[in-house]
Short mmCIF file of C-alpha atoms in Angstrom, two decimals:
data_model
loop_
_atom_site.label_atom_id
_atom_site.label_comp_id
_atom_site.label_asym_id
_atom_site.label_seq_id
_atom_site.Cartn_x
_atom_site.Cartn_y
_atom_site.Cartn_z
CA MET A 1169 0.00 0.00 0.00
CA ALA A 1170 2.62 2.47 1.09
CA ASP A 1171 5.09 1.83 -1.71
CA LYS A 1172 2.40 1.99 -4.38
CA ARG A 1173 2.76 4.89 -6.81
CA ARG A 1174 -0.30 7.07 -6.55
CA LYS A 1175 -1.84 8.52 -9.66
CA LYS A 1176 -1.24 12.09 -8.52
CA ASP A 1177 2.49 11.55 -8.02
CA LEU A 1178 4.17 13.35 -10.88
CA THR A 1179 7.21 12.19 -12.79
CA PHE A 1180 10.34 14.30 -12.77
CA LEU A 1181 9.59 15.81 -16.18
CA GLU A 1182 6.14 16.84 -15.01
CA ARG A 1183 7.51 18.29 -11.81
CA ILE A 1184 9.88 20.73 -13.49
CA TYR A 1185 6.70 22.25 -14.98
CA ILE A 1186 8.25 23.79 -18.05
CA PRO A 1187 7.45 21.06 -20.63
CA GLU A 1188 3.91 20.87 -19.28
CA ILE A 1189 3.54 24.65 -19.40
CA ILE A 1190 4.70 24.67 -23.01
CA LYS A 1191 2.17 21.95 -23.83
CA GLY A 1192 -0.59 24.04 -22.28
CA LEU A 1193 0.51 27.17 -24.11
CA LEU A 1194 0.56 25.35 -27.43
CA LEU A 1195 -2.96 24.10 -26.80
CA THR A 1196 -4.31 27.61 -26.28
CA LEU A 1197 -2.36 28.87 -29.28
CA LYS A 1198 -3.94 26.17 -31.43
CA ASN A 1199 -7.35 27.25 -30.20
CA MET A 1200 -6.63 30.89 -30.98
CA LEU A 1201 -6.14 30.01 -34.63
CA LYS A 1202 -9.28 27.90 -34.94
CA PRO A 1203 -12.28 29.35 -36.78
CA LYS A 1204 -14.95 30.84 -34.54
CA PHE A 1205 -18.58 29.76 -34.51
CA THR A 1206 -20.08 32.81 -32.82
CA MET A 1207 -23.26 34.11 -34.43
CA GLN A 1208 -23.50 37.90 -34.51
CA TYR A 1209 -27.03 37.75 -33.14
CA PRO A 1210 -29.07 40.79 -34.12
CA GLU A 1211 -27.55 40.83 -37.60
CA GLU A 1212 -27.30 37.12 -38.09
CA LYS A 1213 -30.12 34.99 -36.74
CA PHE A 1214 -30.26 31.38 -35.71
CA ILE A 1215 -32.82 29.46 -37.79
CA PRO A 1216 -33.81 26.37 -35.85
CA GLY A 1217 -34.86 23.06 -37.33
CA GLY A 1218 -38.29 21.42 -37.23
CA SER A 1219 -37.79 19.94 -33.78
CA TYR A 1220 -37.42 23.37 -32.16
CA ARG A 1221 -40.11 24.32 -29.65
CA GLY A 1222 -40.59 28.07 -29.90
CA ARG A 1223 -43.73 30.06 -29.19
CA PRO A 1224 -46.96 28.04 -29.64
CA VAL A 1225 -49.15 29.28 -32.52
CA LEU A 1226 -52.52 28.45 -34.04
CA VAL A 1227 -52.57 27.07 -37.57
CA GLN A 1228 -54.45 29.20 -40.08
CA GLU A 1229 -55.79 27.40 -43.16
CA GLU A 1230 -55.31 28.73 -46.69
CA ASN A 1231 -58.86 30.14 -46.67
CA GLY A 1232 -58.11 32.28 -43.64
CA GLU A 1233 -59.93 30.16 -41.04
CA GLU A 1234 -58.32 28.63 -38.00
CA ARG A 1235 -58.07 24.84 -37.72
CA CYS A 1236 -58.93 24.91 -34.04
CA VAL A 1237 -62.30 23.41 -33.02
CA ALA A 1238 -62.14 24.85 -29.51
CA CYS A 1239 -62.26 21.47 -27.77
CA GLY A 1240 -60.27 22.94 -24.89
CA LEU A 1241 -57.89 19.99 -24.52
CA CYS A 1242 -54.84 22.23 -24.77
CA SER A 1243 -56.07 24.50 -22.04
CA ARG A 1244 -56.87 21.40 -19.97
CA VAL A 1245 -53.43 19.82 -20.40
CA CYS A 1246 -51.40 22.98 -20.01
CA PRO A 1247 -49.32 22.51 -16.84
CA ALA A 1248 -48.74 26.22 -16.44
CA LEU A 1249 -52.39 27.18 -17.02
CA ALA A 1250 -51.35 29.57 -19.76
CA ILE A 1251 -54.10 28.89 -22.33
CA GLU A 1252 -57.63 30.17 -22.23
CA VAL A 1253 -60.21 29.06 -24.86
CA GLN A 1254 -63.81 30.11 -25.31
CA ALA A 1255 -65.80 28.25 -27.95
CA ALA A 1256 -68.51 29.57 -30.24
CA GLU A 1257 -70.60 28.05 -33.03
CA THR A 1258 -71.27 28.89 -36.69
CA GLN A 1259 -73.60 27.51 -39.40
CA ARG A 1260 -70.69 26.22 -41.52
CA GLU A 1261 -69.66 22.58 -41.92
CA LYS A 1262 -66.98 22.99 -39.23
CA GLU A 1263 -69.25 24.32 -36.54
CA ARG A 1264 -67.07 25.14 -33.61
CA TYR A 1265 -64.39 27.74 -33.52
CA PRO A 1266 -62.60 29.57 -30.70
CA GLU A 1267 -64.18 32.93 -30.05
CA LYS A 1268 -61.33 33.80 -27.78
CA PHE A 1269 -57.98 32.05 -27.68
CA GLU A 1270 -55.34 33.54 -25.41
CA ILE A 1271 -51.91 32.30 -24.40
CA ASN A 1272 -50.22 34.07 -21.55
CA MET A 1273 -46.59 34.09 -22.66
CA ILE A 1274 -45.36 34.90 -19.15
CA ARG A 1275 -46.77 31.57 -18.01
CA CYS A 1276 -45.98 29.41 -21.04
CA ILE A 1277 -43.10 27.00 -20.37
CA PHE A 1278 -42.74 25.73 -23.97
CA CYS A 1279 -43.35 22.12 -22.97
CA GLY A 1280 -45.31 21.37 -26.12
CA PHE A 1281 -48.09 19.42 -24.36
CA CYS A 1282 -50.77 21.51 -26.08
CA GLU A 1283 -49.45 20.53 -29.47
CA GLU A 1284 -49.14 16.89 -28.43
CA VAL A 1285 -52.69 16.68 -27.17
CA CYS A 1286 -54.33 18.56 -30.04
CA PRO A 1287 -56.50 16.19 -32.13
CA GLU A 1288 -56.70 18.59 -35.08
CA GLU A 1289 -53.01 19.55 -35.38
CA ALA A 1290 -54.29 23.07 -34.83
CA ILE A 1291 -51.81 24.33 -32.27
CA VAL A 1292 -48.11 23.79 -33.00
CA MET A 1293 -44.81 25.13 -31.68
CA SER A 1294 -43.23 27.62 -34.08
CA LYS A 1295 -39.61 28.64 -34.64
CA ASP A 1296 -40.19 32.08 -33.13
CA TYR A 1297 -37.92 32.65 -30.15
CA GLU A 1298 -37.83 36.44 -29.99
CA LEU A 1299 -40.37 36.98 -27.24
CA ALA A 1300 -39.74 40.25 -25.50
CA PHE A 1301 -42.54 42.39 -24.11
CA THR A 1302 -42.58 45.59 -22.15
CA SER A 1303 -45.74 45.05 -20.07
CA ARG A 1304 -47.85 42.24 -18.68
CA GLU A 1305 -50.71 43.12 -21.00
CA ASP A 1306 -48.45 42.74 -24.03
CA ALA A 1307 -47.53 39.26 -22.87
CA ILE A 1308 -51.06 37.91 -23.37
CA TYR A 1309 -51.20 36.84 -27.00
CA GLY A 1310 -54.67 36.86 -28.53
CA LYS A 1311 -55.85 35.33 -31.79
CA ASP A 1312 -54.43 38.22 -33.79
CA LYS A 1313 -50.90 37.27 -32.78
CA LEU A 1314 -51.40 33.52 -32.56
CA LEU A 1315 -52.77 32.77 -36.03
CA VAL A 1316 -50.02 31.86 -38.45
CA PRO A 1317 -50.62 30.67 -42.06
CA VAL A 1318 -50.07 26.94 -42.50
CA HIS A 1319 -47.36 27.29 -45.15
CA GLN A 1320 -45.05 28.95 -42.62
CA LEU A 1321 -45.33 25.98 -40.29
CA LYS A 1322 -44.55 23.20 -42.78
CA ASP A 1323 -41.32 22.10 -41.07
CA ARG A 1324 -42.93 21.59 -37.69
CA ILE A 1325 -46.02 19.81 -39.05
CA GLU A 1326 -43.82 17.45 -41.07
CA PHE A 1327 -41.73 16.79 -37.99
CA LEU A 1328 -44.83 16.03 -35.95
CA ARG A 1329 -46.21 13.66 -38.60
CA SER A 1330 -43.01 11.64 -38.79
CA TYR A 1331 -41.99 11.54 -35.12
CA LYS A 1332 -45.04 12.11 -32.93
CA MET B 945 23.79 71.27 -24.25
CA SER B 946 22.65 73.89 -21.78
CA ILE B 947 20.53 73.02 -18.78
CA TRP B 948 17.42 74.50 -20.41
CA GLU B 949 17.80 72.39 -23.51
CA THR B 950 18.17 69.27 -21.35
CA ILE B 951 15.03 70.15 -19.42
CA ILE B 952 13.03 70.80 -22.58
CA PHE B 953 14.17 67.56 -24.22
CA SER B 954 13.45 65.61 -21.06
CA LEU B 955 9.97 67.10 -20.83
CA ILE B 956 9.25 66.18 -24.44
CA LYS B 957 10.48 62.65 -23.86
CA ILE B 958 8.40 62.32 -20.69
CA LEU B 959 5.28 63.55 -22.48
CA ILE B 960 5.80 61.15 -25.37
CA ILE B 961 6.45 58.19 -23.08
CA VAL B 962 3.51 58.88 -20.79
CA HIS B 963 1.13 59.17 -23.72
CA VAL B 964 2.48 56.09 -25.45
CA MET B 965 2.19 54.19 -22.18
CA LEU B 966 -1.40 55.30 -21.58
CA ILE B 967 -2.48 54.35 -25.08
CA THR B 968 -0.62 51.05 -24.89
CA VAL B 969 -2.28 50.30 -21.58
CA SER B 970 -5.75 50.96 -22.95
CA TYR B 971 -5.07 48.77 -25.96
CA LEU B 972 -3.52 46.10 -23.78
CA VAL B 973 -6.87 45.82 -22.03
CA TYR B 974 -8.49 45.48 -25.45
CA PHE B 975 -6.02 42.81 -26.53
CA GLU B 976 -6.35 41.03 -23.21
CA ARG B 977 -10.04 40.64 -23.93
CA LYS B 978 -9.48 39.76 -27.57
CA ILE B 979 -6.82 37.14 -26.90
CA SER B 980 -8.84 35.60 -24.09
CA ALA B 981 -11.73 35.41 -26.52
CA TRP B 982 -9.60 33.79 -29.20
CA ALA B 983 -8.20 31.27 -26.75
CA GLN B 984 -11.75 30.31 -25.85
CA ASN B 985 -13.01 30.22 -29.45
CA ARG B 986 -14.96 33.44 -29.08
CA LEU B 987 -14.82 36.71 -31.00
CA GLY B 988 -14.25 39.21 -28.20
CA PRO B 989 -15.32 42.86 -28.16
CA ASN B 990 -16.29 43.95 -31.67
CA ARG B 991 -19.16 46.40 -31.27
CA VAL B 992 -17.63 49.78 -30.39
CA GLY B 993 -15.95 51.16 -33.46
CA TRP B 994 -14.26 49.17 -36.20
CA LYS B 995 -13.48 45.69 -34.81
CA GLY B 996 -14.21 47.07 -31.34
CA LEU B 997 -11.15 49.31 -31.40
CA LEU B 998 -12.90 52.09 -29.46
CA GLN B 999 -13.78 49.69 -26.64
CA PRO B 1000 -11.04 50.93 -24.24
CA PHE B 1001 -12.35 54.50 -24.46
CA ALA B 1002 -15.89 53.30 -23.78
CA ASP B 1003 -14.59 51.39 -20.76
CA VAL B 1004 -12.77 54.43 -19.38
CA LEU B 1005 -15.83 56.63 -19.89
CA LYS B 1006 -17.97 54.09 -18.07
CA LEU B 1007 -15.55 53.98 -15.15
CA LEU B 1008 -15.42 57.79 -14.99
CA LEU B 1009 -19.19 57.98 -14.71
CA LYS B 1010 -19.39 55.46 -11.85
CA GLU B 1011 -19.92 56.55 -8.28
CA ASP B 1012 -16.75 56.69 -6.20
CA ILE B 1013 -17.57 54.67 -3.09
CA VAL B 1014 -15.38 54.84 0.02
CA PRO B 1015 -16.46 52.34 2.69
CA ASN B 1016 -17.31 53.60 6.17
CA GLN B 1017 -14.68 51.42 7.78
CA ALA B 1018 -11.96 52.60 5.43
CA ASN B 1019 -9.02 54.73 6.43
CA LYS B 1020 -9.86 57.43 3.93
CA PRO B 1021 -6.51 59.17 3.25
CA ILE B 1022 -4.68 55.90 2.74
CA HIS B 1023 -7.58 54.46 0.77
CA THR B 1024 -7.17 57.36 -1.66
CA LEU B 1025 -3.39 57.28 -1.61
CA ALA B 1026 -3.07 53.61 -2.58
CA PRO B 1027 -4.16 53.80 -6.24
CA LEU B 1028 -2.12 56.97 -6.74
CA LEU B 1029 0.94 55.24 -5.34
CA ALA B 1030 0.37 52.26 -7.62
CA LEU B 1031 0.14 54.56 -10.63
CA PHE B 1032 3.16 56.61 -9.57
CA VAL B 1033 5.33 53.53 -9.26
CA ALA B 1034 4.09 52.10 -12.53
CA PHE B 1035 4.90 55.23 -14.51
CA THR B 1036 8.12 56.43 -12.93
CA THR B 1037 9.90 53.12 -13.40
CA TYR B 1038 9.91 53.64 -17.12
CA ALA B 1039 12.27 56.62 -16.83
CA VAL B 1040 15.44 54.52 -16.96
CA ILE B 1041 14.54 52.07 -19.72
CA PRO B 1042 16.40 52.90 -22.96
CA PHE B 1043 14.28 52.37 -26.06
CA GLY B 1044 16.76 53.26 -28.80
CA PRO B 1045 20.25 54.46 -29.63
CA ASP B 1046 21.21 58.16 -29.47
CA LEU B 1047 19.09 60.28 -31.76
CA LYS B 1048 21.07 62.89 -33.75
CA ILE B 1049 18.78 65.71 -34.84
CA PHE B 1050 19.39 69.45 -35.53
CA GLY B 1051 22.95 69.08 -34.24
CA TYR B 1052 21.82 67.71 -30.90
CA THR B 1053 22.54 64.22 -29.63
CA ILE B 1054 19.54 63.00 -27.70
CA PRO B 1055 19.76 59.71 -25.81
CA LEU B 1056 16.47 57.85 -26.18
CA VAL B 1057 16.02 57.35 -22.45
CA VAL B 1058 14.46 59.83 -20.05
CA ALA B 1059 17.10 59.55 -17.33
CA ASP B 1060 20.42 57.93 -18.13
CA ILE B 1061 21.48 57.33 -14.54
CA ASN B 1062 24.24 54.95 -13.50
CA VAL B 1063 22.15 53.20 -10.83
CA GLY B 1064 19.26 52.53 -13.19
CA ILE B 1065 18.64 48.90 -12.25
CA LEU B 1066 18.82 49.70 -8.55
CA TYR B 1067 16.28 52.45 -9.13
CA VAL B 1068 13.93 50.02 -10.85
CA LEU B 1069 14.28 47.47 -8.06
CA ALA B 1070 13.65 50.12 -5.41
CA LEU B 1071 10.53 51.42 -7.14
CA THR B 1072 9.03 48.03 -7.88
CA SER B 1073 9.42 47.15 -4.20
CA LEU B 1074 7.59 50.36 -3.41
CA GLY B 1075 4.74 48.97 -5.50
CA VAL B 1076 4.01 46.45 -2.74
CA TYR B 1077 3.00 49.33 -0.49
CA ALA B 1078 0.27 50.38 -2.90
CA ILE B 1079 -1.36 46.98 -2.76
CA THR B 1080 -0.81 46.44 0.96
CA PHE B 1081 -2.17 49.90 1.75
CA ALA B 1082 -5.18 49.25 -0.44
CA GLY B 1083 -5.83 45.96 1.29
CA TRP B 1084 -5.29 47.25 4.78
CA SER B 1085 -7.12 50.57 4.51
CA SER B 1086 -10.27 49.16 2.93
CA GLY B 1087 -11.49 47.73 6.23
CA SER B 1088 -12.58 44.49 4.60
CA LYS B 1089 -11.30 41.01 5.33
CA TYR B 1090 -11.00 40.02 1.69
CA SER B 1091 -8.96 43.09 0.89
CA LEU B 1092 -6.73 42.51 3.88
CA LEU B 1093 -6.09 38.90 2.85
CA GLY B 1094 -5.26 40.09 -0.64
CA GLY B 1095 -2.86 42.70 0.69
CA ILE B 1096 -1.10 40.21 2.98
CA ARG B 1097 -0.74 37.68 0.21
CA SER B 1098 0.62 40.33 -2.07
CA SER B 1099 3.31 41.44 0.36
CA ALA B 1100 4.35 37.85 1.12
CA GLN B 1101 4.48 37.04 -2.56
CA MET B 1102 6.41 40.14 -3.55
CA ILE B 1103 9.02 39.66 -0.84
CA SER B 1104 9.59 36.02 -1.79
CA TYR B 1105 9.89 36.70 -5.47
CA GLU B 1106 11.88 39.91 -5.20
CA ILE B 1107 14.75 37.81 -3.85
CA SER B 1108 14.96 35.51 -6.85
CA MET B 1109 14.43 38.52 -9.11
CA GLY B 1110 17.33 40.39 -7.53
CA PHE B 1111 19.63 37.39 -7.71
CA SER B 1112 18.80 36.69 -11.34
CA ILE B 1113 19.66 40.31 -12.14
CA GLY B 1114 22.94 39.60 -10.37
CA GLY B 1115 23.98 37.38 -13.27
CA VAL B 1116 23.29 40.14 -15.75
CA LEU B 1117 25.27 42.65 -13.72
CA LEU B 1118 28.26 40.30 -13.56
CA LEU B 1119 28.38 40.26 -17.36
CA SER B 1120 27.75 43.95 -17.99
CA GLN B 1121 29.78 45.18 -14.99
CA SER B 1122 27.45 48.13 -14.68
CA LEU B 1123 24.06 49.07 -13.27
CA ARG B 1124 23.41 51.44 -16.19
CA PRO B 1125 20.65 50.06 -18.45
CA GLU B 1126 22.50 51.52 -21.46
CA ALA B 1127 25.64 49.57 -20.56
CA ILE B 1128 23.62 46.39 -20.05
CA VAL B 1129 22.13 46.78 -23.51
CA ALA B 1130 25.54 47.47 -24.98
CA SER B 1131 26.95 44.32 -23.36
CA GLN B 1132 24.47 42.19 -25.31
CA SER B 1133 25.57 43.13 -28.84
CA GLY B 1134 24.96 40.65 -31.65
CA TRP B 1135 23.53 37.40 -30.40
CA MET B 1136 25.21 37.69 -26.97
CA TRP B 1137 21.79 38.06 -25.42
CA ASN B 1138 21.60 37.28 -21.74
CA ALA B 1139 18.63 35.01 -22.42
CA ILE B 1140 20.96 32.79 -24.46
CA LEU B 1141 24.00 33.05 -22.19
CA GLN B 1142 22.10 32.44 -18.96
CA PRO B 1143 18.85 30.60 -19.70
CA ILE B 1144 18.27 29.71 -16.04
CA GLY B 1145 18.47 33.34 -14.99
CA PHE B 1146 16.14 34.29 -17.82
CA ILE B 1147 13.52 31.79 -16.69
CA THR B 1148 13.76 32.74 -13.01
CA PHE B 1149 13.52 36.43 -13.89
CA LEU B 1150 10.57 35.80 -16.18
CA VAL B 1151 8.70 33.86 -13.50
CA SER B 1152 9.52 36.48 -10.86
CA ALA B 1153 8.33 39.20 -13.22
CA PHE B 1154 4.99 37.41 -13.52
CA ALA B 1155 4.80 37.23 -9.72
CA GLU B 1156 5.84 40.89 -9.32
CA THR B 1157 3.15 42.11 -11.70
CA ASN B 1158 0.49 39.96 -10.00
CA ARG B 1159 -0.37 38.30 -13.26
CA LEU B 1160 -1.73 34.82 -13.54
CA PRO B 1161 -0.55 32.16 -12.60
CA PHE B 1162 0.53 34.29 -9.61
CA ASP B 1163 -2.46 36.59 -9.20
CA LEU B 1164 -3.13 35.52 -5.61
CA PRO B 1165 -3.66 39.08 -4.32
CA GLU B 1166 -6.65 39.35 -6.66
CA ALA B 1167 -7.81 35.73 -6.86
CA GLU B 1168 -11.39 36.51 -7.86
CA PRO B 1169 -12.94 33.17 -6.88
CA GLU B 1170 -11.44 33.16 -3.37
CA LEU B 1171 -11.04 36.81 -2.42
CA VAL B 1172 -13.78 38.58 -4.40
CA GLY B 1173 -11.14 40.65 -6.17
CA GLY B 1174 -8.68 40.85 -3.27
CA PHE B 1175 -7.10 44.22 -2.57
CA HIS B 1176 -9.39 46.15 -4.92
CA THR B 1177 -12.67 44.71 -3.64
CA GLU B 1178 -13.63 48.01 -2.02
CA TYR B 1179 -12.58 50.25 -4.89
CA SER B 1180 -14.82 51.69 -7.53
CA SER B 1181 -14.81 54.33 -10.25
CA MET B 1182 -11.50 55.94 -11.20
CA LYS B 1183 -9.66 54.56 -8.17
CA PHE B 1184 -10.37 51.07 -9.42
CA ALA B 1185 -9.32 52.20 -12.88
CA GLY B 1186 -6.10 53.43 -11.29
CA PHE B 1187 -5.26 49.93 -10.08
CA PHE B 1188 -6.26 48.51 -13.40
CA LEU B 1189 -4.03 50.97 -15.23
CA ALA B 1190 -1.17 50.29 -12.84
CA GLU B 1191 -1.45 46.54 -13.38
CA TYR B 1192 -1.13 46.90 -17.13
CA ALA B 1193 1.53 49.59 -16.86
CA ASN B 1194 3.46 47.17 -14.64
CA MET B 1195 3.16 44.57 -17.35
CA ILE B 1196 4.70 47.00 -19.82
CA ILE B 1197 7.51 47.80 -17.38
CA ALA B 1198 8.16 44.14 -16.69
CA SER B 1199 8.40 43.29 -20.37
CA ALA B 1200 10.56 46.36 -21.02
CA LEU B 1201 12.87 45.21 -18.24
CA ILE B 1202 13.04 41.69 -19.64
CA VAL B 1203 13.85 43.09 -23.07
CA THR B 1204 16.55 45.36 -21.66
CA LEU B 1205 18.11 42.83 -19.34
CA TYR B 1206 17.83 39.61 -21.30
CA LEU B 1207 16.76 40.11 -24.90
CA GLY B 1208 19.34 42.60 -26.11
CA GLY B 1209 17.33 45.78 -25.48
CA TRP B 1210 16.74 47.83 -28.60
CA GLN B 1211 19.46 46.10 -30.59
CA PHE B 1212 18.69 44.34 -33.84
CA PRO B 1213 21.44 41.69 -34.07
CA TYR B 1214 24.34 42.91 -36.31
CA LEU B 1215 22.33 45.89 -37.61
CA GLU B 1216 25.37 48.20 -37.47
CA THR B 1217 27.22 45.97 -39.98
CA PHE B 1218 24.51 46.44 -42.65
CA GLY B 1219 25.78 49.96 -43.43
CA LEU B 1220 22.42 51.72 -43.25
CA PRO B 1221 22.16 55.52 -42.89
CA TYR B 1222 22.05 56.59 -39.23
CA GLY B 1223 18.39 57.68 -39.27
CA TRP B 1224 17.31 54.26 -40.50
CA TYR B 1225 19.48 52.64 -37.86
CA VAL B 1226 17.71 54.56 -35.11
CA ALA B 1227 14.25 53.87 -36.53
CA ILE B 1228 14.87 50.13 -36.91
CA SER B 1229 16.32 49.94 -33.40
CA VAL B 1230 13.28 51.62 -31.86
CA LEU B 1231 10.96 49.39 -33.88
CA THR B 1232 12.94 46.33 -32.75
CA PHE B 1233 12.44 47.39 -29.15
CA LEU B 1234 8.71 47.87 -29.67
CA PHE B 1235 8.46 44.53 -31.47
CA LYS B 1236 10.21 42.62 -28.69
CA GLU B 1237 8.06 44.38 -26.15
CA ALA B 1238 4.87 43.53 -28.03
CA LEU B 1239 5.86 39.88 -28.27
CA LEU B 1240 6.48 39.73 -24.52
CA LEU B 1241 3.17 41.44 -23.77
CA PHE B 1242 1.44 38.89 -25.95
CA PHE B 1243 3.26 36.20 -23.99
CA PHE B 1244 2.04 37.69 -20.70
CA ILE B 1245 -1.57 37.59 -21.87
CA TRP B 1246 -1.16 34.20 -23.51
CA VAL B 1247 0.15 32.67 -20.26
CA ARG B 1248 -2.73 34.22 -18.33
CA TRP B 1249 -5.30 32.43 -20.45
CA SER B 1250 -3.46 29.10 -20.41
CA LEU B 1251 -2.36 28.39 -16.86
CA PRO B 1252 -4.35 27.86 -13.66
CA ARG B 1253 -3.56 29.83 -10.51
CA PHE B 1254 -1.04 28.47 -7.99
CA ARG B 1255 -2.21 27.58 -4.52
CA TYR B 1256 -0.68 29.75 -1.79
CA ASP B 1257 1.61 27.04 -0.36
CA GLN B 1258 2.66 25.99 -3.86
CA LEU B 1259 3.55 29.59 -4.59
CA MET B 1260 5.73 29.84 -1.51
CA ASN B 1261 7.32 26.45 -2.25
CA LEU B 1262 8.14 27.53 -5.77
CA GLY B 1263 9.49 30.88 -4.65
CA TRP B 1264 11.75 29.73 -1.85
CA LYS B 1265 12.67 26.16 -2.73
CA VAL B 1266 12.94 26.40 -6.52
CA MET B 1267 13.37 29.95 -7.75
CA PHE B 1268 15.79 31.10 -5.08
CA PRO B 1269 18.30 28.20 -5.44
CA LEU B 1270 17.99 28.39 -9.23
CA SER B 1271 18.87 32.06 -9.29
CA LEU B 1272 21.88 31.36 -7.07
CA LEU B 1273 22.89 28.57 -9.45
CA ASN B 1274 22.61 31.07 -12.27
CA ILE B 1275 25.13 33.39 -10.60
CA VAL B 1276 27.56 30.48 -10.28
CA TRP B 1277 27.00 29.62 -13.92
CA VAL B 1278 27.66 33.16 -15.09
CA ALA B 1279 30.74 33.44 -12.88
CA GLY B 1280 31.98 30.17 -14.42
CA LEU B 1281 31.37 31.53 -17.93
CA ILE B 1282 33.36 34.66 -17.11
CA MET B 1283 36.23 32.66 -15.59
CA ILE B 1284 36.48 30.20 -18.51
CA PHE B 1285 35.76 32.39 -21.55
CA LYS B 1286 36.93 35.75 -20.13
CA ILE B 1287 33.92 37.62 -21.51
#
């Protein structure tokens, strides 16, 4: 036990420091010359892939109507209680629609449960990650901000269809 | 030259040197940040001005606008004196460092050194030791335990490393047989650089210079993770900037000293044999000095971003059990060289 060489015992070459210091210096020098991957954010923006969970949005069909049937499952499943839905009826083939659909973005935790539970593929997570607001009122997103045309959400919908 | 001409020339030289030093210091801070960024695969400051080149001025402006806080427990006169002392030491040391051969202009011969005194090296050693007081005062007068610990560490460190520093200079003095910086430079003509003749002394001096300037791996007086900034914990605004300035000015002094003592000063090896006109000779010599200095400053920053900090007991071990005997060995080595080769 006592005569065993411990792992932290250094050899003579390591104990005179200088070769080790030179090794360390060369390592940092090598890193100095490597290309950098920093993104210059406001000018150059990160475009995430389909699996990215940004702000949840409502899908708007080509004819301008929302897909949502106001079943309220999303609001029911939301762990942060961020979604509020009020249903209303019309005379059209698709009778129900949300009269009021609000997501409180201060509460939203981007878990994606709403999208997972939605039977109509009507609420999906978008790629939008720039969510700054200056007041609490601004943070409550109504239908005007939530509706996004379906062609802008193709990536996410395709991702959901192949992996969900 | 009459006394008035000497005074005027000295004033001009002082003005030039002080301004060059201040600008170099501000850009050293910029390069410190840039090089640290490069070493960590980042870009570094690049927003203020072209490539971030106006960053130092923005930093200084910010510091000027900050509130100057003096803690209640502080000893106020000494608390104010400390950064001034640090700055004073940092700037006055430069007076004896020669940065070029004699300049011949308008019939005058101007030596490119502010004060060509024959005890130059002694003067430098005396002033750098005075620098300990600035840090110890700062630590003691702040009335804070972290500052006090930083100050104590600093004085212990400086005393231990000043010894090996002094003894490694001993080797240089044996060879040059003079304390005049000019004579030391002249003794290293061609490739007879002290760094080549006495590598052990060069290494001990280099390490001691790192310890004297409180740079990593020997920045125990500051030691951010342990001492919350050490001796300058309780400083803010321009007083803090004073310490900051002094630290970088000390770096410049240390590298200037290393260049003068070990790397042949302003001499470009065998430049005088090329047969250039005298003006060119002077210009190339000054540029050589600046180039060597810049390389050393880069080295200082490079080391900072590569090596971890020493523990306090390791620092003392290294100082007393390794550096001190090595610097003594160096003196023996140089004495042997002189005896055998009669240089």
